[in-house]
Every structure is written in structure tokens, then in C-alpha cells.
mmCIF file of C-alpha atoms and ligand atoms in Angstrom:
data_model
loop_
_atom_site.group_PDB
_atom_site.id
_atom_site.type_symbol
_atom_site.label_atom_id
_atom_site.label_comp_id
_atom_site.label_asym_id
_atom_site.label_seq_id
_atom_site.Cartn_x
_atom_site.Cartn_y
_atom_site.Cartn_z
ATOM 1 C CA MET R 1083 5.071 -16.833 -8.562
ATOM 2 C CA HIS R 1084 3.088 -14.249 -10.458
ATOM 3 C CA ARG R 1085 2.392 -11.136 -8.457
ATOM 4 C CA ARG R 1086 -0.005 -8.561 -9.823
ATOM 5 C CA ARG R 1087 1.881 -5.361 -10.383
ATOM 6 C CA ILE R 1088 0.829 -1.992 -9.026
ATOM 7 C CA VAL R 1089 1.667 1.601 -9.924
ATOM 8 C CA VAL R 1090 0.793 4.260 -7.356
ATOM 9 C CA GLY R 1091 0.945 8.007 -7.974
ATOM 10 C CA ASN R 1092 1.629 10.036 -4.824
ATOM 11 C CA TRP R 1093 0.650 13.611 -5.613
ATOM 12 C CA LYS R 1094 1.895 14.776 -2.198
ATOM 13 C CA MET R 1095 0.767 18.382 -1.475
ATOM 14 C CA ASN R 1096 0.120 19.169 -5.125
ATOM 15 C CA GLY R 1097 -3.033 19.685 -7.130
ATOM 16 C CA ARG R 1098 -5.633 22.423 -6.961
ATOM 17 C CA LEU R 1099 -9.211 21.696 -7.918
ATOM 18 C CA THR R 1100 -8.848 22.432 -11.631
ATOM 19 C CA SER R 1101 -5.405 20.948 -12.198
ATOM 20 C CA GLY R 1102 -6.188 17.874 -10.095
ATOM 21 C CA LEU R 1103 -9.406 17.145 -11.940
ATOM 22 C CA THR R 1104 -7.693 17.607 -15.303
ATOM 23 C CA LEU R 1105 -4.920 15.206 -14.305
ATOM 24 C CA ALA R 1106 -7.419 12.585 -13.141
ATOM 25 C CA GLN R 1107 -9.577 12.993 -16.253
ATOM 26 C CA ASP R 1108 -6.575 12.667 -18.585
ATOM 27 C CA LEU R 1109 -5.523 9.494 -16.852
ATOM 28 C CA VAL R 1110 -9.016 7.990 -16.971
ATOM 29 C CA LYS R 1111 -9.159 8.674 -20.732
ATOM 30 C CA LYS R 1112 -5.889 6.832 -21.267
ATOM 31 C CA ALA R 1113 -6.894 3.941 -18.999
ATOM 32 C CA GLU R 1114 -10.251 3.505 -20.712
ATOM 33 C CA LEU R 1115 -8.605 3.366 -24.134
ATOM 34 C CA ASN R 1116 -5.992 0.875 -23.016
ATOM 35 C CA ARG R 1117 -7.288 -0.863 -19.920
ATOM 36 C CA PRO R 1118 -4.613 -1.876 -17.420
ATOM 37 C CA GLU R 1119 -3.793 -5.564 -17.718
ATOM 38 C CA GLY R 1120 -1.922 -7.398 -15.008
ATOM 39 C CA TYR R 1121 -1.484 -4.326 -12.852
ATOM 40 C CA ASP R 1122 -3.407 -1.925 -10.619
ATOM 41 C CA LEU R 1123 -3.287 1.799 -11.331
ATOM 42 C CA VAL R 1124 -3.763 4.055 -8.294
ATOM 43 C CA ILE R 1125 -3.643 7.818 -7.721
ATOM 44 C CA CYS R 1126 -3.357 9.422 -4.295
ATOM 45 C CA PRO R 1127 -4.337 13.100 -4.400
ATOM 46 C CA PRO R 1128 -4.367 15.310 -1.293
ATOM 47 C CA PHE R 1129 -7.445 14.997 0.963
ATOM 48 C CA THR R 1130 -9.103 18.101 -0.481
ATOM 49 C CA LEU R 1131 -9.341 16.340 -3.835
ATOM 50 C CA SER R 1132 -10.421 12.898 -2.597
ATOM 51 C CA TRP R 1133 -14.086 13.467 -3.294
ATOM 52 C CA PRO R 1134 -13.940 15.402 -6.590
ATOM 53 C CA VAL R 1135 -11.338 13.003 -7.989
ATOM 54 C CA SER R 1136 -13.407 10.082 -6.746
ATOM 55 C CA GLU R 1137 -16.306 11.260 -8.887
ATOM 56 C CA VAL R 1138 -13.982 11.150 -11.899
ATOM 57 C CA VAL R 1139 -12.328 7.758 -11.284
ATOM 58 C CA VAL R 1140 -14.818 5.504 -9.501
ATOM 59 C CA GLY R 1141 -16.057 2.867 -11.921
ATOM 60 C CA THR R 1142 -13.024 3.359 -14.196
ATOM 61 C CA PRO R 1143 -9.755 1.381 -14.233
ATOM 62 C CA VAL R 1144 -8.102 4.128 -12.154
ATOM 63 C CA HIS R 1145 -8.279 3.505 -8.393
ATOM 64 C CA LEU R 1146 -8.275 6.085 -5.630
ATOM 65 C CA GLY R 1147 -5.974 6.235 -2.630
ATOM 66 C CA ALA R 1148 -4.994 8.719 0.080
ATOM 67 C CA GLN R 1149 -1.683 9.719 1.618
ATOM 68 C CA ASP R 1150 -2.339 9.067 5.309
ATOM 69 C CA CYS R 1151 -5.024 8.112 7.825
ATOM 70 C CA HIS R 1152 -5.539 8.338 11.573
ATOM 71 C CA VAL R 1153 -5.399 5.299 13.848
ATOM 72 C CA ASP R 1154 -8.891 5.896 15.247
ATOM 73 C CA THR R 1155 -12.224 5.735 13.469
ATOM 74 C CA HIS R 1156 -13.516 9.123 14.708
ATOM 75 C CA GLY R 1157 -13.206 11.589 17.560
ATOM 76 C CA ALA R 1158 -11.472 14.728 18.771
ATOM 77 C CA PHE R 1159 -8.440 14.662 16.463
ATOM 78 C CA THR R 1160 -8.255 18.073 14.826
ATOM 79 C CA GLY R 1161 -6.993 18.003 11.296
ATOM 80 C CA ASP R 1162 -7.012 14.210 10.946
ATOM 81 C CA VAL R 1163 -8.964 11.886 8.662
ATOM 82 C CA SER R 1164 -9.912 8.285 9.467
ATOM 83 C CA ALA R 1165 -9.631 5.229 7.255
ATOM 84 C CA ALA R 1166 -13.415 4.816 7.305
ATOM 85 C CA MET R 1167 -13.795 8.364 5.975
ATOM 86 C CA LEU R 1168 -11.471 7.486 3.118
ATOM 87 C CA VAL R 1169 -13.567 4.442 2.301
ATOM 88 C CA ASP R 1170 -16.681 6.655 2.309
ATOM 89 C CA VAL R 1171 -15.290 8.739 -0.549
ATOM 90 C CA GLY R 1172 -14.197 5.770 -2.640
ATOM 91 C CA CYS R 1173 -10.600 5.213 -1.550
ATOM 92 C CA ARG R 1174 -9.274 1.664 -1.755
ATOM 93 C CA TYR R 1175 -5.661 2.395 -0.875
ATOM 94 C CA VAL R 1176 -3.747 4.492 1.625
ATOM 95 C CA ILE R 1177 -0.043 5.339 1.680
ATOM 96 C CA LEU R 1178 1.336 4.976 5.229
ATOM 97 C CA GLY R 1179 4.674 5.705 6.863
ATOM 98 C CA HIS R 1180 6.014 7.860 4.051
ATOM 99 C CA SER R 1181 9.441 9.242 4.977
ATOM 100 C CA GLU R 1182 8.082 12.783 4.649
ATOM 101 C CA ARG R 1183 5.496 12.034 7.321
ATOM 102 C CA ARG R 1184 8.098 10.324 9.507
ATOM 103 C CA ARG R 1185 10.338 13.417 9.080
ATOM 104 C CA ASP R 1186 7.729 16.202 9.308
ATOM 105 C CA HIS R 1187 5.212 14.659 11.704
ATOM 106 C CA GLY R 1188 7.449 12.454 13.822
ATOM 107 C CA GLU R 1189 5.706 9.245 12.779
ATOM 108 C CA THR R 1190 7.297 6.185 14.355
ATOM 109 C CA ASP R 1191 7.190 2.550 13.291
ATOM 110 C CA ALA R 1192 4.820 1.885 16.205
ATOM 111 C CA LEU R 1193 2.395 4.531 14.973
ATOM 112 C CA VAL R 1194 2.661 3.314 11.391
ATOM 113 C CA GLN R 1195 1.791 -0.179 12.576
ATOM 114 C CA LYS R 1196 -1.369 1.116 14.260
ATOM 115 C CA LYS R 1197 -2.311 2.998 11.119
ATOM 116 C CA ILE R 1198 -1.892 -0.167 9.066
ATOM 117 C CA GLN R 1199 -4.263 -1.961 11.420
ATOM 118 C CA ALA R 1200 -6.776 0.877 11.126
ATOM 119 C CA ALA R 1201 -6.515 0.786 7.345
ATOM 120 C CA HIS R 1202 -7.028 -2.969 7.243
ATOM 121 C CA GLN R 1203 -9.974 -2.784 9.587
ATOM 122 C CA ALA R 1204 -11.614 -0.314 7.215
ATOM 123 C CA GLY R 1205 -10.897 -2.566 4.234
ATOM 124 C CA LEU R 1206 -8.136 -0.456 2.679
ATOM 125 C CA THR R 1207 -4.934 -1.720 1.120
ATOM 126 C CA ALA R 1208 -1.963 -0.147 2.905
ATOM 127 C CA VAL R 1209 0.988 0.962 0.814
ATOM 128 C CA VAL R 1210 3.648 1.073 3.499
ATOM 129 C CA CYS R 1211 6.851 3.008 2.885
ATOM 130 C CA VAL R 1212 10.236 1.993 4.210
ATOM 131 C CA GLY R 1213 13.726 3.135 3.297
ATOM 132 C CA GLU R 1214 17.053 4.293 4.653
ATOM 133 C CA SER R 1215 18.821 7.665 4.673
ATOM 134 C CA ARG R 1216 22.062 8.317 2.797
ATOM 135 C CA GLN R 1217 23.931 8.189 6.077
ATOM 136 C CA VAL R 1218 22.563 4.748 6.940
ATOM 137 C CA ARG R 1219 23.393 3.429 3.464
ATOM 138 C CA ASP R 1220 26.915 4.833 3.566
ATOM 139 C CA ALA R 1221 27.437 3.110 6.909
ATOM 140 C CA GLY R 1222 26.514 -0.198 5.259
ATOM 141 C CA ASP R 1223 23.383 -0.564 7.379
ATOM 142 C CA ALA R 1224 20.633 -0.221 4.746
ATOM 143 C CA ALA R 1225 19.450 -3.843 4.859
ATOM 144 C CA SER R 1226 19.338 -4.043 8.644
ATOM 145 C CA PHE R 1227 17.622 -0.648 8.939
ATOM 146 C CA VAL R 1228 14.896 -1.542 6.445
ATOM 147 C CA SER R 1229 14.502 -5.005 8.014
ATOM 148 C CA ALA R 1230 13.844 -3.410 11.382
ATOM 149 C CA GLN R 1231 11.210 -1.125 9.855
ATOM 150 C CA VAL R 1232 9.431 -4.014 8.140
ATOM 151 C CA LYS R 1233 9.615 -6.285 11.197
ATOM 152 C CA SER R 1234 7.958 -3.611 13.285
ATOM 153 C CA ILE R 1235 4.868 -3.684 11.088
ATOM 154 C CA MET R 1236 4.699 -7.462 10.682
ATOM 155 C CA SER R 1237 2.374 -8.162 13.541
ATOM 156 C CA ALA R 1238 -0.308 -6.247 11.689
ATOM 157 C CA ARG R 1239 -2.773 -8.637 10.095
ATOM 158 C CA PHE R 1240 -1.961 -8.625 6.445
ATOM 159 C CA THR R 1241 -2.774 -10.528 3.304
ATOM 160 C CA PRO R 1242 -1.055 -10.216 -0.049
ATOM 161 C CA GLU R 1243 -4.089 -8.185 -1.127
ATOM 162 C CA ASN R 1244 -4.181 -5.617 1.644
ATOM 163 C CA LEU R 1245 -0.473 -4.841 1.972
ATOM 164 C CA VAL R 1246 2.043 -3.386 -0.461
ATOM 165 C CA ILE R 1247 5.553 -2.523 0.701
ATOM 166 C CA ALA R 1248 7.197 0.433 -1.006
ATOM 167 C CA TYR R 1249 10.985 0.569 -0.779
ATOM 168 C CA GLU R 1250 11.789 4.271 -0.988
ATOM 169 C CA PRO R 1251 15.372 5.114 -0.047
ATOM 170 C CA ILE R 1252 15.172 8.652 1.353
ATOM 171 C CA TRP R 1253 18.227 9.744 -0.640
ATOM 172 C CA ALA R 1254 16.492 8.788 -3.897
ATOM 173 C CA ILE R 1255 13.316 10.813 -3.279
ATOM 174 C CA GLY R 1256 13.170 13.921 -5.441
ATOM 175 C CA THR R 1257 16.910 13.825 -6.142
ATOM 176 C CA GLY R 1258 17.059 12.303 -9.599
ATOM 177 C CA VAL R 1259 19.349 9.624 -8.138
ATOM 178 C CA THR R 1260 18.243 5.989 -8.086
ATOM 179 C CA PRO R 1261 19.947 3.008 -6.442
ATOM 180 C CA SER R 1262 21.749 0.518 -8.643
ATOM 181 C CA PRO R 1263 19.806 -2.553 -9.807
ATOM 182 C CA ASP R 1264 21.792 -4.674 -7.345
ATOM 183 C CA GLU R 1265 20.991 -2.338 -4.473
ATOM 184 C CA ILE R 1266 17.257 -2.468 -5.257
ATOM 185 C CA THR R 1267 17.249 -6.252 -5.682
ATOM 186 C CA ASP R 1268 19.185 -6.735 -2.465
ATOM 187 C CA ILE R 1269 16.723 -4.730 -0.341
ATOM 188 C CA HIS R 1270 13.623 -6.178 -2.020
ATOM 189 C CA GLU R 1271 14.945 -9.722 -1.431
ATOM 190 C CA THR R 1272 15.685 -8.863 2.178
ATOM 191 C CA ILE R 1273 12.146 -7.536 2.693
ATOM 192 C CA ARG R 1274 10.574 -10.545 0.970
ATOM 193 C CA GLY R 1275 12.605 -12.918 3.113
ATOM 194 C CA LEU R 1276 11.112 -11.425 6.273
ATOM 195 C CA PHE R 1277 7.635 -12.634 5.284
ATOM 196 C CA GLY R 1278 8.691 -16.307 5.137
ATOM 197 C CA GLN R 1279 6.483 -18.413 2.887
ATOM 198 C CA ALA R 1280 4.018 -15.580 2.336
ATOM 199 C CA GLY R 1281 6.866 -13.489 0.932
ATOM 200 C CA ALA R 1282 6.420 -14.927 -2.537
ATOM 201 C CA GLN R 1283 3.020 -13.258 -2.701
ATOM 202 C CA VAL R 1284 3.809 -9.894 -1.092
ATOM 203 C CA ARG R 1285 4.012 -7.025 -3.539
ATOM 204 C CA ILE R 1286 7.105 -4.881 -3.117
ATOM 205 C CA VAL R 1287 7.333 -1.755 -5.233
ATOM 206 C CA TYR R 1288 10.155 0.699 -5.716
ATOM 207 C CA GLY R 1289 9.892 4.480 -5.194
ATOM 208 C CA GLY R 1290 12.326 7.363 -5.491
ATOM 209 C CA SER R 1291 12.980 9.410 -8.659
ATOM 210 C CA VAL R 1292 10.971 7.046 -10.840
ATOM 211 C CA THR R 1293 10.612 8.641 -14.274
ATOM 212 C CA PRO R 1294 9.693 7.342 -17.722
ATOM 213 C CA GLN R 1295 13.457 7.083 -18.265
ATOM 214 C CA SER R 1296 14.407 5.226 -15.081
ATOM 215 C CA ALA R 1297 11.324 2.983 -14.858
ATOM 216 C CA GLU R 1298 12.161 0.596 -17.675
ATOM 217 C CA GLY R 1299 15.414 -0.668 -16.182
ATOM 218 C CA ILE R 1300 13.905 -0.973 -12.709
ATOM 219 C CA ILE R 1301 10.811 -2.963 -13.681
ATOM 220 C CA ARG R 1302 13.022 -5.531 -15.407
ATOM 221 C CA LEU R 1303 14.227 -6.598 -11.965
ATOM 222 C CA ASP R 1304 12.322 -9.737 -10.930
ATOM 223 C CA GLU R 1305 11.977 -8.457 -7.390
ATOM 224 C CA VAL R 1306 10.205 -5.237 -8.366
ATOM 225 C CA ASP R 1307 6.410 -5.456 -8.525
ATOM 226 C CA GLY R 1308 5.691 -1.872 -9.535
ATOM 227 C CA PHE R 1309 6.293 1.716 -8.532
ATOM 228 C CA LEU R 1310 5.407 4.440 -6.075
ATOM 229 C CA VAL R 1311 5.820 7.631 -8.098
ATOM 230 C CA GLY R 1312 6.045 11.181 -6.778
ATOM 231 C CA ALA R 1313 6.810 14.126 -9.067
ATOM 232 C CA ALA R 1314 6.427 12.167 -12.290
ATOM 233 C CA SER R 1315 2.846 11.233 -11.338
ATOM 234 C CA LEU R 1316 1.816 14.898 -11.706
ATOM 235 C CA ASN R 1317 2.075 14.655 -15.471
ATOM 236 C CA SER R 1318 -0.480 12.316 -17.027
ATOM 237 C CA ASP R 1319 1.673 11.443 -20.047
ATOM 238 C CA GLY R 1320 4.717 10.710 -17.924
ATOM 239 C CA PHE R 1321 2.780 8.715 -15.336
ATOM 240 C CA TRP R 1322 0.996 6.753 -18.036
ATOM 241 C CA HIS R 1323 4.335 6.019 -19.710
ATOM 242 C CA ILE R 1324 5.642 4.609 -16.415
ATOM 243 C CA ALA R 1325 2.491 2.523 -15.955
ATOM 244 C CA GLN R 1326 2.945 1.000 -19.401
ATOM 245 C CA PHE R 1327 6.092 -0.748 -18.195
ATOM 246 C CA CYS R 1328 3.832 -2.736 -15.852
ATOM 247 C CA HIS R 1329 1.245 -3.564 -18.501
ATOM 248 C CA GLY R 1330 1.014 -7.271 -19.329
ATOM 249 C CA ARG R 1331 4.088 -9.347 -18.569
ATOM 250 C CA TRP R 1332 7.673 -9.077 -19.698
HETATM 251 P P1 LIG E 1534 9.745 11.273 -6.381
HETATM 252 O O1 LIG E 1534 9.224 10.280 -7.401
HETATM 253 O O2 LIG E 1534 9.342 12.670 -6.657
HETATM 254 O O3 LIG E 1534 11.224 11.080 -6.169
HETATM 255 O O4 LIG E 1534 9.033 10.919 -4.989
HETATM 256 C C1 LIG E 1534 9.022 9.596 -4.568
HETATM 257 C C2 LIG E 1534 8.063 9.489 -3.459
HETATM 258 O O5 LIG E 1534 8.300 9.967 -2.361
HETATM 259 C C3 LIG E 1534 6.791 8.791 -3.720
HETATM 260 O O6 LIG E 1534 6.109 8.509 -2.553
#
């Protein structure tokens, strides 16, 4: 089963107007010279840059995403942004349930599920993050923990187009440590198995300390359909290098 690969850059709370625009412009230049084949290339700047970056990337091979959305379409929710608003400014993707949002904003699986529904209703593809802590892994519970997270979002209406699962073990985020190939394959297979027949079509990407150095070995794993990249997505050369591992087919 051929699954289209996807590489998503999560800028997190990084990027001022000038640096963000430069990063987006550099990436567009690269992508127009060597158009992505067989994979989708997505950048997710902070909300303040959604519109200016949109003006740079819309109509190019670089797609726009955001890092969160609210469950409702509009209303008295100070500081929040709805999925429809993201669509208005050209977003096609939204990262949901990132471990930093679960940690810092108390997001639960139930809330993440509602956000996925809101994203789908607005026509966005949800890039949904799951992953265990070091403690859970050391206790031997990684597979069951991640399974529970994925099961809790399964009732959301999904298609292979509007859902991407990102396996991001918390202990691998920003640490320079990545799981072994067997550990990644094991969790990706577990996640895929939960989707039954549809599993063959669901895209499951890996995230956590992905760099130009670590990406090559990881993308060779059959179960890995791309990457969710944090720090390394803030450098256009590095991010482009990572994306090249998804270009064409191995
Ligand atoms: P790093 O690539 O910086 O480890 O971050 C991963 C991540 O959280 C992407 O969403």
C-alpha cells in the first residue's frame, strides 16, 4: 500500500515577522526549484504569522498549517482561534493534541477528539500527536498508553486524507534522543492495527529530535510515512534536507 508521505514543520512559539517570512520564502524557493514529489510539505507557524506566511506560500508547493484550534466555530473564547478562521487565512492542516499543549494547557484526549471534529468540519487535515513519557516507556506501558490515546480519538470521522497521526514520544522531543528503529516500528504498527482495514491507508509520521542526521534512518522504516519536525524546521536548509528523504520513493 502506497501512502503519500508528509513532512510537517512545527515552529512552535518561534518566528517574528521578519525571520518567519524569510524562512517561508527560502522554503518556497527550494520547493519551486525541486517540486515535492510523492509527499506533502507543510509549515505551521504561530498564529501571528498565519496570514503573512499564507501570502508567501499559497499557490506554491508549500502548504500552511496551524498549531491548535478551538472546538467551536466562534464566540466568547478569549485568546482562541477557530478552525474556520484558519481556513480563512489559507490553512489546510492543524496540529492537535501536541504534548506541550496537553502539558501546558491541560488538554485531554476528550478535548483533542472534539478539536479533531471541529477541524474536520472546517475541512482541515488534523495532525494528531500521541506519545508516551519516559516513565511510561520505562514501565513497559508505551504501546498500551499510545493505544488508549488513539482509541479515544477514533470515533471522530476521519478519512486517510483528513487525519495524520504523529507518534511523538515525549522523551524524544527536544532532547536529541530518538527511539530505536524497533521501538518506532512497534508503536507505528500498534497504531495502524487500531484502524483495522483502514489502517493500511492511515499516514503515521514520527516526531521527536528529527534532524537531517536522524531522518534518513527513520524514513527507511516501512511504517514511517514522514515527519513532524520541531527545532530543525526553523532552519530552511535543515528542514529541506529532511524533506528530501521523503521525496520520490525509496
Ligand atoms: P523537536 O523536533 O524539536 O524535538 O520537536 C518535536 C516536536 O515536538 C514537533 O511537534
